[in-house]
CSV table of C-alpha atoms (C1' of nucleotides) in Angstrom, one decimal:
chain,number,residue,atom,x,y,z
A,1,MET,CA,-22.7,-35.8,50.8
A,2,SER,CA,-20.2,-36.7,48.2
A,3,ALA,CA,-20.7,-40.2,46.8
A,4,THR,CA,-17.7,-42.4,47.4
A,5,ARG,CA,-16.3,-42.4,44.0
A,6,GLN,CA,-13.4,-44.6,45.0
A,7,PRO,CA,-13.4,-47.7,42.9
A,8,VAL,CA,-13.2,-49.7,46.1
A,9,SER,CA,-15.8,-52.3,45.4
A,10,GLU,CA,-16.6,-52.3,41.7
A,11,GLU,CA,-19.7,-54.2,40.9
A,12,PRO,CA,-19.0,-57.7,42.1
A,13,GLU,CA,-21.3,-59.1,39.4
A,14,PRO,CA,-20.5,-58.5,35.8
A,15,ASP,CA,-24.0,-57.8,35.0
A,16,PRO,CA,-24.7,-54.9,32.6
A,17,ARG,CA,-25.2,-52.3,35.4
A,18,LYS,CA,-24.8,-48.9,33.7
A,19,PRO,CA,-27.9,-48.3,31.7
A,20,GLU,CA,-27.7,-44.6,32.6
A,21,ALA,CA,-24.3,-44.2,30.9
A,22,ARG,CA,-24.8,-43.1,27.3
A,23,GLU,CA,-27.9,-44.2,25.6
A,24,SER,CA,-29.2,-42.8,22.4
A,25,GLY,CA,-30.3,-39.3,23.3
A,26,THR,CA,-33.9,-40.5,22.9
A,27,ARG,CA,-33.6,-43.2,25.4
A,28,GLY,CA,-31.9,-41.0,27.9
A,29,ARG,CA,-34.6,-38.5,27.6
A,30,THR,CA,-37.4,-41.0,28.1
A,31,ARG,CA,-35.5,-42.5,31.0
A,32,ARG,CA,-35.2,-39.2,32.7
A,33,ALA,CA,-38.9,-38.4,32.1
A,34,ILE,CA,-39.9,-41.6,33.8
A,35,LEU,CA,-37.6,-41.1,36.7
A,36,GLY,CA,-38.8,-37.5,37.2
A,37,ALA,CA,-42.4,-38.5,37.0
A,38,ALA,CA,-41.8,-41.3,39.4
A,39,ALA,CA,-40.2,-39.1,42.0
A,40,SER,CA,-42.9,-36.5,41.6
A,41,VAL,CA,-45.9,-38.9,41.7
A,42,LEU,CA,-44.5,-41.1,44.4
A,43,ALA,CA,-43.7,-38.1,46.6
A,44,ARG,CA,-47.4,-37.3,46.7
A,45,ASP,CA,-48.7,-40.9,46.8
A,46,ARG,CA,-46.3,-43.7,47.6
A,47,ALA,CA,-49.0,-46.2,46.6
A,48,ALA,CA,-49.3,-44.8,43.2
A,49,THR,CA,-49.8,-47.3,40.3
A,50,LEU,CA,-47.2,-47.9,37.6
A,51,ALA,CA,-49.9,-46.8,35.3
A,52,ASP,CA,-50.2,-43.5,37.2
A,53,ILE,CA,-46.5,-43.0,36.8
A,54,ALA,CA,-46.5,-43.9,33.1
A,55,GLU,CA,-49.3,-41.5,32.5
A,56,ALA,CA,-47.5,-38.7,34.4
A,57,ALA,CA,-44.4,-39.4,32.3
A,58,GLN,CA,-46.6,-39.3,29.2
A,59,VAL,CA,-45.4,-42.7,28.3
A,60,GLY,CA,-47.1,-46.1,27.7
A,61,ARG,CA,-47.1,-48.6,30.5
A,62,SER,CA,-45.2,-51.0,28.3
A,63,THR,CA,-42.5,-48.5,27.7
A,64,LEU,CA,-42.1,-48.0,31.4
A,65,HIS,CA,-41.7,-51.8,31.8
A,66,ARG,CA,-39.2,-51.8,29.0
A,67,TYR,CA,-37.0,-49.4,30.9
A,68,PHE,CA,-37.6,-50.8,34.4
A,69,PRO,CA,-38.6,-54.5,34.4
A,70,ASP,CA,-40.4,-54.4,37.7
A,71,ARG,CA,-41.6,-51.9,40.3
A,72,GLN,CA,-38.7,-52.4,42.6
A,73,GLU,CA,-36.2,-51.7,39.9
A,74,LEU,CA,-38.0,-48.4,39.2
A,75,LEU,CA,-38.0,-47.6,42.9
A,76,ASN,CA,-34.3,-48.2,43.2
A,77,ALA,CA,-33.4,-46.2,40.0
A,78,THR,CA,-35.6,-43.4,41.3
A,79,VAL,CA,-33.8,-43.4,44.6
A,80,VAL,CA,-30.4,-43.3,42.9
A,81,ASP,CA,-31.5,-40.5,40.5
A,82,SER,CA,-33.1,-38.4,43.2
A,83,PHE,CA,-30.0,-38.8,45.3
A,84,HIS,CA,-27.9,-37.4,42.4
A,85,VAL,CA,-30.2,-34.5,41.9
A,86,VAL,CA,-30.3,-33.6,45.6
A,87,GLU,CA,-26.6,-34.2,45.9
A,88,GLN,CA,-25.8,-31.8,43.1
A,89,SER,CA,-28.1,-29.1,44.4
A,90,VAL,CA,-26.7,-29.5,47.9
A,91,ALA,CA,-23.1,-29.5,46.7
A,92,ALA,CA,-23.7,-26.2,45.0
A,93,ALA,CA,-24.5,-24.8,48.4
A,94,ALA,CA,-21.0,-25.4,49.7
A,95,ILE,CA,-22.2,-25.9,53.2
A,96,ASP,CA,-18.7,-26.4,54.6
A,97,GLN,CA,-17.7,-22.9,53.8
A,98,GLY,CA,-18.5,-19.5,55.3
A,99,PRO,CA,-20.4,-18.7,58.5
A,100,PRO,CA,-22.7,-21.6,59.6
A,101,LEU,CA,-25.9,-19.5,59.5
A,102,GLU,CA,-25.3,-18.4,56.0
A,103,ALA,CA,-24.3,-21.9,54.9
A,104,MET,CA,-27.5,-23.2,56.4
A,105,ARG,CA,-29.5,-20.6,54.5
A,106,ARG,CA,-27.9,-21.7,51.2
A,107,LEU,CA,-28.6,-25.3,52.1
A,108,ILE,CA,-32.3,-24.6,52.8
A,109,THR,CA,-32.7,-22.7,49.6
A,110,ALA,CA,-31.1,-25.6,47.7
A,111,MET,CA,-33.3,-28.1,49.5
A,112,VAL,CA,-36.5,-26.2,48.7
A,113,ASP,CA,-35.5,-26.3,45.1
A,114,VAL,CA,-35.5,-30.1,45.0
A,115,GLY,CA,-38.4,-30.4,47.3
A,116,ASP,CA,-40.2,-33.2,45.5
A,117,ARG,CA,-37.1,-35.3,45.4
A,118,LEU,CA,-36.7,-34.9,49.1
A,119,ALA,CA,-40.3,-35.7,49.7
A,120,PHE,CA,-39.9,-38.9,47.7
A,121,LEU,CA,-36.7,-39.9,49.5
A,122,PHE,CA,-37.7,-39.0,53.0
A,123,GLY,CA,-41.4,-38.9,53.0
A,124,ASP,CA,-41.6,-42.6,53.6
A,125,PRO,CA,-38.8,-44.2,55.6
A,126,ARG,CA,-39.7,-47.5,53.9
A,127,VAL,CA,-38.3,-46.3,50.6
A,128,LEU,CA,-34.8,-45.9,51.8
A,129,GLU,CA,-34.9,-48.9,54.0
A,130,GLU,CA,-35.8,-51.2,51.2
A,131,PHE,CA,-33.2,-49.7,49.0
A,132,SER,CA,-30.3,-49.9,51.4
A,133,ALA,CA,-31.4,-53.4,52.3
A,134,CYS,CA,-30.8,-54.5,48.7
A,135,PHE,CA,-27.6,-52.5,48.0
A,136,GLU,CA,-24.6,-51.5,50.0
A,137,PRO,CA,-25.5,-48.1,51.2
A,138,ASP,CA,-22.9,-46.6,48.9
A,139,LEU,CA,-25.1,-43.6,48.8
A,140,SER,CA,-24.2,-41.5,51.8
A,141,VAL,CA,-27.4,-39.7,52.9
A,142,PRO,CA,-26.9,-36.0,52.6
A,143,THR,CA,-26.1,-35.0,56.1
A,144,ALA,CA,-26.0,-31.6,57.6
A,145,ILE,CA,-24.7,-32.9,60.9
A,146,SER,CA,-21.3,-31.5,60.6
A,147,LEU,CA,-22.6,-28.1,59.6
A,148,ILE,CA,-25.0,-28.1,62.5
A,149,GLU,CA,-22.3,-29.1,65.0
A,150,ARG,CA,-20.0,-26.4,63.6
A,151,GLY,CA,-22.8,-24.0,64.2
A,152,GLN,CA,-23.4,-25.3,67.7
A,153,ALA,CA,-19.7,-25.0,68.5
A,154,GLU,CA,-19.7,-21.4,67.3
A,155,GLY,CA,-22.7,-20.6,69.5
A,156,VAL,CA,-25.1,-20.0,66.5
A,157,PHE,CA,-27.3,-23.1,66.8
A,158,ASP,CA,-29.0,-24.3,70.0
A,159,PRO,CA,-26.6,-26.5,71.9
A,160,GLN,CA,-29.3,-27.7,74.2
A,161,VAL,CA,-30.7,-30.1,71.7
A,162,SER,CA,-29.0,-32.8,69.7
A,163,ALA,CA,-27.7,-32.1,66.2
A,164,GLU,CA,-29.8,-35.0,65.0
A,165,TRP,CA,-32.9,-33.3,66.2
A,166,ILE,CA,-32.0,-30.1,64.5
A,167,GLN,CA,-31.4,-32.1,61.3
A,168,GLN,CA,-34.8,-33.7,61.6
A,169,MET,CA,-36.3,-30.2,62.0
A,170,LEU,CA,-34.4,-29.1,58.9
A,171,TYR,CA,-36.1,-31.8,56.9
A,172,ALA,CA,-39.5,-31.2,58.5
A,173,VAL,CA,-39.6,-27.5,58.0
A,174,THR,CA,-38.3,-27.8,54.4
A,175,TYR,CA,-40.9,-30.4,53.6
A,176,THR,CA,-43.7,-28.4,55.2
A,177,GLY,CA,-42.7,-25.4,53.1
A,178,TRP,CA,-42.7,-27.5,49.9
A,179,GLU,CA,-46.0,-29.0,50.8
A,180,ALA,CA,-47.5,-25.5,51.6
A,181,ALA,CA,-46.3,-24.3,48.2
A,182,ALA,CA,-47.8,-27.4,46.5
A,183,LYS,CA,-51.2,-26.6,47.9
A,184,GLY,CA,-50.9,-22.9,47.3
A,185,LEU,CA,-50.7,-21.9,50.9
A,186,LEU,CA,-47.3,-20.2,50.3
A,187,PRO,CA,-46.3,-18.3,47.2
A,188,ARG,CA,-43.5,-20.1,45.3
A,189,HIS,CA,-41.0,-17.3,45.6
A,190,GLY,CA,-41.5,-16.9,49.4
A,191,VAL,CA,-41.0,-20.5,50.4
A,192,ALA,CA,-37.3,-20.4,51.1
A,193,SER,CA,-37.3,-17.2,53.1
A,194,THR,CA,-40.3,-18.3,55.2
A,195,VAL,CA,-38.7,-21.7,55.9
A,196,ILE,CA,-35.4,-20.0,56.9
A,197,ARG,CA,-37.2,-17.5,59.1
A,198,THR,CA,-39.2,-20.2,60.9
A,199,PHE,CA,-36.4,-22.6,61.1
A,200,GLU,CA,-34.1,-20.1,62.7
A,201,ASN,CA,-36.5,-18.2,65.0
A,202,GLY,CA,-39.5,-20.4,65.5
A,203,VAL,CA,-42.9,-18.9,65.5
A,204,THR,CA,-42.6,-16.4,68.4
A,205,ALA,CA,-42.2,-12.7,67.6
A,206,GLN,CA,-38.6,-11.8,67.7
A,207,GLY,CA,-38.0,-9.2,70.4
B,1,MET,CA,-62.6,-27.9,67.8
B,2,SER,CA,-66.0,-28.8,69.3
B,3,ALA,CA,-68.0,-31.0,67.0
B,4,THR,CA,-71.2,-29.4,65.8
B,5,ARG,CA,-73.5,-31.2,68.1
B,6,GLN,CA,-76.6,-29.4,66.7
B,7,PRO,CA,-79.0,-31.9,65.3
B,8,VAL,CA,-79.1,-30.0,62.1
B,9,SER,CA,-79.0,-32.8,59.6
B,10,GLU,CA,-79.7,-36.1,61.3
B,11,GLU,CA,-78.9,-39.1,59.2
B,12,PRO,CA,-81.1,-38.7,56.2
B,13,GLU,CA,-81.2,-42.5,55.8
B,14,PRO,CA,-82.8,-44.5,58.6
B,15,ASP,CA,-80.0,-47.1,58.4
B,16,PRO,CA,-78.7,-48.5,61.6
B,17,ARG,CA,-75.9,-46.0,62.0
B,18,LYS,CA,-74.8,-46.1,65.6
B,19,PRO,CA,-72.9,-49.3,66.2
B,20,GLU,CA,-70.6,-47.5,68.6
B,21,ALA,CA,-73.5,-46.8,70.9
B,22,ARG,CA,-73.8,-49.5,73.6
B,23,GLU,CA,-72.7,-52.9,72.5
B,24,SER,CA,-72.1,-55.7,74.8
B,25,GLY,CA,-68.9,-54.8,76.7
B,26,THR,CA,-67.0,-57.4,74.7
B,27,ARG,CA,-67.9,-56.0,71.3
B,28,GLY,CA,-67.1,-52.5,72.4
B,29,ARG,CA,-63.7,-53.7,73.6
B,30,THR,CA,-63.0,-55.6,70.4
B,31,ARG,CA,-64.1,-52.6,68.4
B,32,ARG,CA,-61.8,-50.2,70.2
B,33,ALA,CA,-58.9,-52.6,69.9
B,34,ILE,CA,-59.4,-52.7,66.1
B,35,LEU,CA,-59.7,-49.0,65.8
B,36,GLY,CA,-56.7,-48.4,67.9
B,37,ALA,CA,-54.6,-50.8,66.0
B,38,ALA,CA,-55.8,-49.4,62.7
B,39,ALA,CA,-54.8,-45.9,63.6
B,40,SER,CA,-51.4,-47.0,64.9
B,41,VAL,CA,-50.6,-49.3,62.0
B,42,LEU,CA,-51.9,-47.0,59.3
B,43,ALA,CA,-50.1,-44.1,60.8
B,44,ARG,CA,-46.8,-45.9,60.1
B,45,ASP,CA,-47.9,-47.4,56.8
B,46,ARG,CA,-50.9,-46.2,55.0
B,47,ALA,CA,-50.8,-49.1,52.6
B,48,ALA,CA,-51.0,-51.7,55.4
B,49,THR,CA,-53.0,-54.8,54.8
B,50,LEU,CA,-56.2,-55.6,56.6
B,51,ALA,CA,-54.4,-58.7,57.7
B,52,ASP,CA,-51.7,-56.5,59.2
B,53,ILE,CA,-54.2,-54.5,61.1
B,54,ALA,CA,-56.1,-57.6,62.3
B,55,GLU,CA,-52.8,-59.0,63.6
B,56,ALA,CA,-51.9,-55.8,65.4
B,57,ALA,CA,-55.3,-55.8,67.0
B,58,GLN,CA,-54.8,-59.5,68.0
B,59,VAL,CA,-57.9,-60.4,66.1
B,60,GLY,CA,-58.8,-62.7,63.3
B,61,ARG,CA,-59.2,-61.2,59.9
B,62,SER,CA,-62.7,-62.5,59.7
B,63,THR,CA,-63.5,-60.7,63.0
B,64,LEU,CA,-62.3,-57.5,61.6
B,65,HIS,CA,-64.5,-57.9,58.5
B,66,ARG,CA,-67.4,-58.7,60.9
B,67,TYR,CA,-67.0,-55.3,62.5
B,68,PHE,CA,-66.1,-53.4,59.4
B,69,PRO,CA,-67.5,-54.9,56.2
B,70,ASP,CA,-64.9,-53.3,53.9
B,71,ARG,CA,-61.7,-51.3,54.1
B,72,GLN,CA,-63.3,-48.0,53.5
B,73,GLU,CA,-65.7,-48.5,56.4
B,74,LEU,CA,-62.8,-49.2,58.6
B,75,LEU,CA,-61.0,-46.2,57.4
B,76,ASN,CA,-64.0,-43.9,58.0
B,77,ALA,CA,-64.6,-45.4,61.5
B,78,THR,CA,-61.0,-44.9,62.3
B,79,VAL,CA,-61.1,-41.3,61.2
B,80,VAL,CA,-64.1,-40.6,63.4
B,81,ASP,CA,-62.6,-42.4,66.3
B,82,SER,CA,-59.3,-40.7,66.0
B,83,PHE,CA,-61.1,-37.4,65.8
B,84,HIS,CA,-62.8,-38.0,69.0
B,85,VAL,CA,-59.6,-39.0,70.8
B,86,VAL,CA,-57.8,-36.0,69.5
B,87,GLU,CA,-60.7,-33.7,70.2
B,88,GLN,CA,-60.9,-34.9,73.8
B,89,SER,CA,-57.2,-34.5,74.4
B,90,VAL,CA,-57.2,-31.0,72.8
B,91,ALA,CA,-60.3,-29.9,74.7
B,92,ALA,CA,-58.6,-30.7,78.0
B,93,ALA,CA,-55.9,-28.2,77.0
B,94,ALA,CA,-58.5,-25.3,77.1
B,95,ILE,CA,-56.6,-23.4,74.5
B,96,ASP,CA,-59.0,-20.5,74.6
B,97,GLN,CA,-58.0,-19.6,78.1
B,98,GLY,CA,-55.0,-18.0,79.6
B,99,PRO,CA,-52.0,-16.5,77.9
B,100,PRO,CA,-51.5,-17.7,74.3
B,101,LEU,CA,-48.0,-19.0,74.9
B,102,GLU,CA,-49.0,-21.1,77.8
B,103,ALA,CA,-52.1,-22.3,76.0
B,104,MET,CA,-50.0,-23.3,73.0
B,105,ARG,CA,-47.7,-25.3,75.3
B,106,ARG,CA,-50.7,-27.1,76.7
B,107,LEU,CA,-51.9,-27.8,73.2
B,108,ILE,CA,-48.6,-29.2,72.1
B,109,THR,CA,-48.4,-31.4,75.1
B,110,ALA,CA,-51.9,-32.7,74.4
B,111,MET,CA,-51.0,-33.3,70.7
B,112,VAL,CA,-47.8,-35.2,71.5
B,113,ASP,CA,-49.9,-37.5,73.7
B,114,VAL,CA,-52.1,-38.5,70.8
B,115,GLY,CA,-49.3,-38.5,68.2
B,116,ASP,CA,-50.2,-41.6,66.4
B,117,ARG,CA,-53.8,-40.5,65.9
B,118,LEU,CA,-52.5,-37.2,64.5
B,119,ALA,CA,-50.1,-39.0,62.3
B,120,PHE,CA,-52.9,-41.2,61.0
B,121,LEU,CA,-55.2,-38.3,60.4
B,122,PHE,CA,-52.8,-35.8,58.9
B,123,GLY,CA,-49.9,-38.0,57.7
B,124,ASP,CA,-51.7,-38.5,54.4
B,125,PRO,CA,-54.0,-35.8,53.1
B,126,ARG,CA,-55.8,-38.5,51.1
B,127,VAL,CA,-57.3,-40.0,54.2
B,128,LEU,CA,-59.2,-36.9,55.2
B,129,GLU,CA,-60.1,-36.1,51.6
B,130,GLU,CA,-61.7,-39.4,51.0
B,131,PHE,CA,-63.6,-39.2,54.2
B,132,SER,CA,-65.0,-35.7,53.8
B,133,ALA,CA,-65.9,-36.6,50.3
B,134,CYS,CA,-68.2,-39.3,51.5
B,135,PHE,CA,-69.7,-37.5,54.5
B,136,GLU,CA,-70.6,-34.0,55.3
B,137,PRO,CA,-67.5,-32.7,57.1
B,138,ASP,CA,-69.5,-32.5,60.3
B,139,LEU,CA,-66.2,-33.1,62.0
B,140,SER,CA,-64.5,-29.8,62.3
B,141,VAL,CA,-60.8,-30.2,62.0
B,142,PRO,CA,-59.1,-29.3,65.2
B,143,THR,CA,-57.9,-25.8,64.5
B,144,ALA,CA,-55.5,-23.7,66.4
B,145,ILE,CA,-56.0,-20.7,64.1
B,146,SER,CA,-57.9,-18.6,66.6
B,147,LEU,CA,-55.3,-19.3,69.3
B,148,ILE,CA,-52.5,-18.3,66.9
B,149,GLU,CA,-54.3,-15.2,65.8
B,150,ARG,CA,-54.9,-14.2,69.4
B,151,GLY,CA,-51.2,-14.7,70.0
B,152,GLN,CA,-50.2,-12.7,67.0
B,153,ALA,CA,-52.5,-9.9,68.1
B,154,GLU,CA,-50.9,-9.9,71.5
B,155,GLY,CA,-47.4,-9.7,70.0
B,156,VAL,CA,-46.4,-13.2,71.1
B,157,PHE,CA,-46.4,-15.0,67.8
B,158,ASP,CA,-44.7,-13.9,64.6
B,159,PRO,CA,-47.1,-11.6,62.8
B,160,GLN,CA,-45.0,-11.6,59.6
B,161,VAL,CA,-46.2,-15.1,58.6
B,162,SER,CA,-49.7,-16.3,58.2
B,163,ALA,CA,-51.6,-18.1,61.0
B,164,GLU,CA,-52.1,-21.0,58.6
B,165,TRP,CA,-48.3,-21.4,58.2
B,166,ILE,CA,-47.8,-21.4,61.9
B,167,GLN,CA,-50.5,-24.0,62.2
B,168,GLN,CA,-48.7,-26.1,59.6
B,169,MET,CA,-45.5,-25.8,61.6
B,170,LEU,CA,-47.4,-26.8,64.7
B,171,TYR,CA,-48.4,-30.1,63.1
B,172,ALA,CA,-45.0,-30.6,61.5
B,173,VAL,CA,-43.0,-30.1,64.6
B,174,THR,CA,-45.3,-32.2,66.7
B,175,TYR,CA,-45.2,-35.0,64.1
B,176,THR,CA,-41.4,-34.8,63.9
B,177,GLY,CA,-41.2,-35.1,67.7
B,178,TRP,CA,-43.6,-38.1,67.7
B,179,GLU,CA,-41.6,-39.7,64.9
B,180,ALA,CA,-38.3,-39.1,66.7
B,181,ALA,CA,-39.6,-40.7,69.8
B,182,ALA,CA,-40.9,-43.6,67.8
B,183,LYS,CA,-37.4,-44.3,66.4
B,184,GLY,CA,-35.7,-43.7,69.8
B,185,LEU,CA,-34.1,-40.4,68.8
B,186,LEU,CA,-35.8,-38.6,71.6
B,187,PRO,CA,-36.6,-39.9,75.0
B,188,ARG,CA,-40.3,-40.3,75.6
B,189,HIS,CA,-40.5,-37.9,78.4
B,190,GLY,CA,-38.6,-35.1,76.7
B,191,VAL,CA,-40.6,-35.0,73.5
B,192,ALA,CA,-43.1,-32.3,74.5
B,193,SER,CA,-40.5,-29.9,76.0
B,194,THR,CA,-38.2,-30.3,73.0
B,195,VAL,CA,-41.0,-29.7,70.6
B,196,ILE,CA,-42.2,-26.6,72.5
B,197,ARG,CA,-38.6,-25.3,72.6
B,198,THR,CA,-38.0,-25.7,68.9
B,199,PHE,CA,-41.4,-24.5,67.9
B,200,GLU,CA,-41.1,-21.3,69.9
B,201,ASN,CA,-37.5,-20.4,69.3
B,202,GLY,CA,-36.4,-22.3,66.3
B,203,VAL,CA,-32.9,-23.8,66.2
B,204,THR,CA,-30.7,-20.8,66.8
B,205,ALA,CA,-29.1,-20.3,70.2
B,206,GLN,CA,-31.3,-17.8,72.2
B,207,GLY,CA,-29.2,-14.8,73.0
C,1,DT,C1',-35.8,-41.7,0.7
C,2,DG,C1',-35.3,-46.2,3.3
C,3,DT,C1',-33.7,-48.4,7.6
C,4,DT,C1',-33.5,-48.8,12.3
C,5,DT,C1',-35.0,-47.6,16.8
C,6,DT,C1',-38.5,-46.6,19.9
C,7,DT,C1',-43.1,-46.5,21.1
C,8,DG,C1',-48.2,-47.5,22.4
C,9,DG,C1',-51.8,-50.5,22.9
C,10,DG,C1',-53.8,-54.8,23.6
C,11,DA,C1',-53.9,-59.7,24.9
C,12,DC,C1',-52.8,-62.6,28.1
C,13,DA,C1',-51.1,-65.1,32.9
C,14,DT,C1',-49.9,-64.2,37.7
C,15,DT,C1',-50.2,-62.5,42.1
C,16,DG,C1',-51.8,-60.6,46.4
C,17,DA,C1',-55.4,-58.1,48.8
C,18,DT,C1',-60.2,-58.2,49.5
C,19,DG,C1',-64.7,-59.6,50.6
C,20,DT,C1',-68.1,-63.5,51.6
C,21,DC,C1',-69.3,-67.6,53.8
C,22,DT,C1',-69.3,-71.7,56.8
C,23,DC,C1',-68.2,-74.3,60.8
C,24,DA,C1',-66.4,-75.6,65.1
C,25,DC,C1',-64.6,-73.7,69.4
C,26,DA,C1',-64.2,-70.4,73.2
C,27,DA,C1',-66.1,-66.9,76.1
C,28,DT,C1',-69.8,-64.8,78.3
C,29,DG,C1',-73.8,-64.6,81.1
C,30,DA,C1',-78.2,-66.5,83.0
D,1,DT,C1',-75.0,-76.1,84.1
D,2,DC,C1',-76.8,-74.6,79.5
D,3,DA,C1',-77.8,-71.1,75.9
D,4,DT,C1',-76.2,-67.3,73.7
D,5,DT,C1',-72.8,-64.5,71.8
D,6,DG,C1',-68.4,-63.8,69.9
D,7,DT,C1',-64.4,-65.7,67.7
D,8,DG,C1',-60.6,-67.9,64.6
D,9,DA,C1',-59.4,-70.6,60.7
D,10,DG,C1',-60.1,-71.9,56.3
D,11,DA,C1',-62.3,-72.3,51.6
D,12,DC,C1',-63.7,-69.6,47.9
D,13,DA,C1',-64.7,-66.0,44.3
D,14,DT,C1',-63.4,-61.4,42.8
D,15,DC,C1',-60.7,-57.7,41.5
D,16,DA,C1',-56.9,-54.6,40.6
D,17,DA,C1',-52.0,-54.2,39.9
D,18,DT,C1',-48.3,-56.4,37.9
D,19,DG,C1',-45.3,-58.5,34.6
D,20,DT,C1',-44.7,-60.6,29.8
D,21,DC,C1',-45.4,-60.7,24.8
D,22,DC,C1',-46.4,-59.4,20.4
D,23,DC,C1',-47.2,-56.2,16.6
D,24,DA,C1',-48.2,-52.3,13.9
D,25,DA,C1',-47.4,-47.3,13.9
D,26,DA,C1',-44.5,-43.4,14.8
D,27,DA,C1',-40.1,-41.2,15.4
D,28,DA,C1',-35.3,-40.9,14.8
D,29,DC,C1',-31.5,-41.3,11.9
D,30,DA,C1',-28.6,-42.1,7.6
DNA sequence: TGTTTTTGGGACATTGATGTCTCACAATGA
DNA sequence: TCATTGTGAGACATCAATGTCCCAAAAACA
């Protein structure tokens, strides 16, 4: 969850890696607009054109290239940015505190809130593969494994299946809820509760 | 489920539409190899190259073009073929007979068996959109809605959520199971039972 | 206001996927 | 065996996405 902030291996190369530091307010805003549009568009179509993304960001294609020289750079930056957004949302859920079931409910709510970022990051395994192939995976994938295992130990979560499977289901159900909301099948405000309900009890009538 | 076999609107154009009829055994075999490879490859990467597909089918790229003049033709044919495969598998489950819960279990088992075809058809909504935009949607999407509604009426499935949502979950859980098996997270033989278990009861310990 | 920064659009060259065609070889079937 | 059918490899032309530049206009800033 928490990014390793230890200055263990500071950029081996002295290249100017820190464009997201403090740029003139305008540049920062443009940069964020592009990254947001990229995550949103690519979440729905991973083969989207740079022109598509530029249009969604309400920015000229040349401006996009000015910020991100090539497609891969944009991809990488979008991965990093999306990680930060997700990380922040998940951190606020404090999943290592309180009863597992309640922690999980907070986590799901947090995940639904950043649904498009999750869809971008995990909708296509290739995205993450390419990224972590280029860089050290200094971004720890947000993991709910410890929470799940804690819940299993306390007899709250099904101990008959692996924690990894439950985590897969967590992503799957959350993603499905986000998708259903995107296509109007679920009302925005009811997504989290429906996802929680189904995730916990499945589809059979409780009785 | 069952394709409308009524000769309502027979091909308005008299073009030679029926290549899959009876071709010399060899051609049929090659054709099926290409369609199978296309579904399998495209399920994992919808941006896959025709060269990729030809390679997976162990066929030259020119042979592929000989069978399917352009990419869209291949896409359409693969959709039709995958529908037939899924349809056949689902039909064998006889989901309109017997107790809903057992029917659903048969359905899930059938779906897991044709996981890659489902992943191809439903992994990217665009695939089906483009297809049904070109042709009359004379292919009825395999629907479990009636089964789900029957189950809800009998008090077996959760009546608090919509049948559409439950169907979305059905696809999502099945797909996740197929994916988990593909990456070795679940043993092949345990996929169906795990999917059924989670689909029915969610992830909480039953008690 | 004037100056600097940022932007959008257009004009390229480049690249990779696609689609077409030809030809020699292999497989099938009589 | 021979004739037909089906195939793979390669040479092309085409096309769309990409990446690079430049320049005038708009926006931000002092």
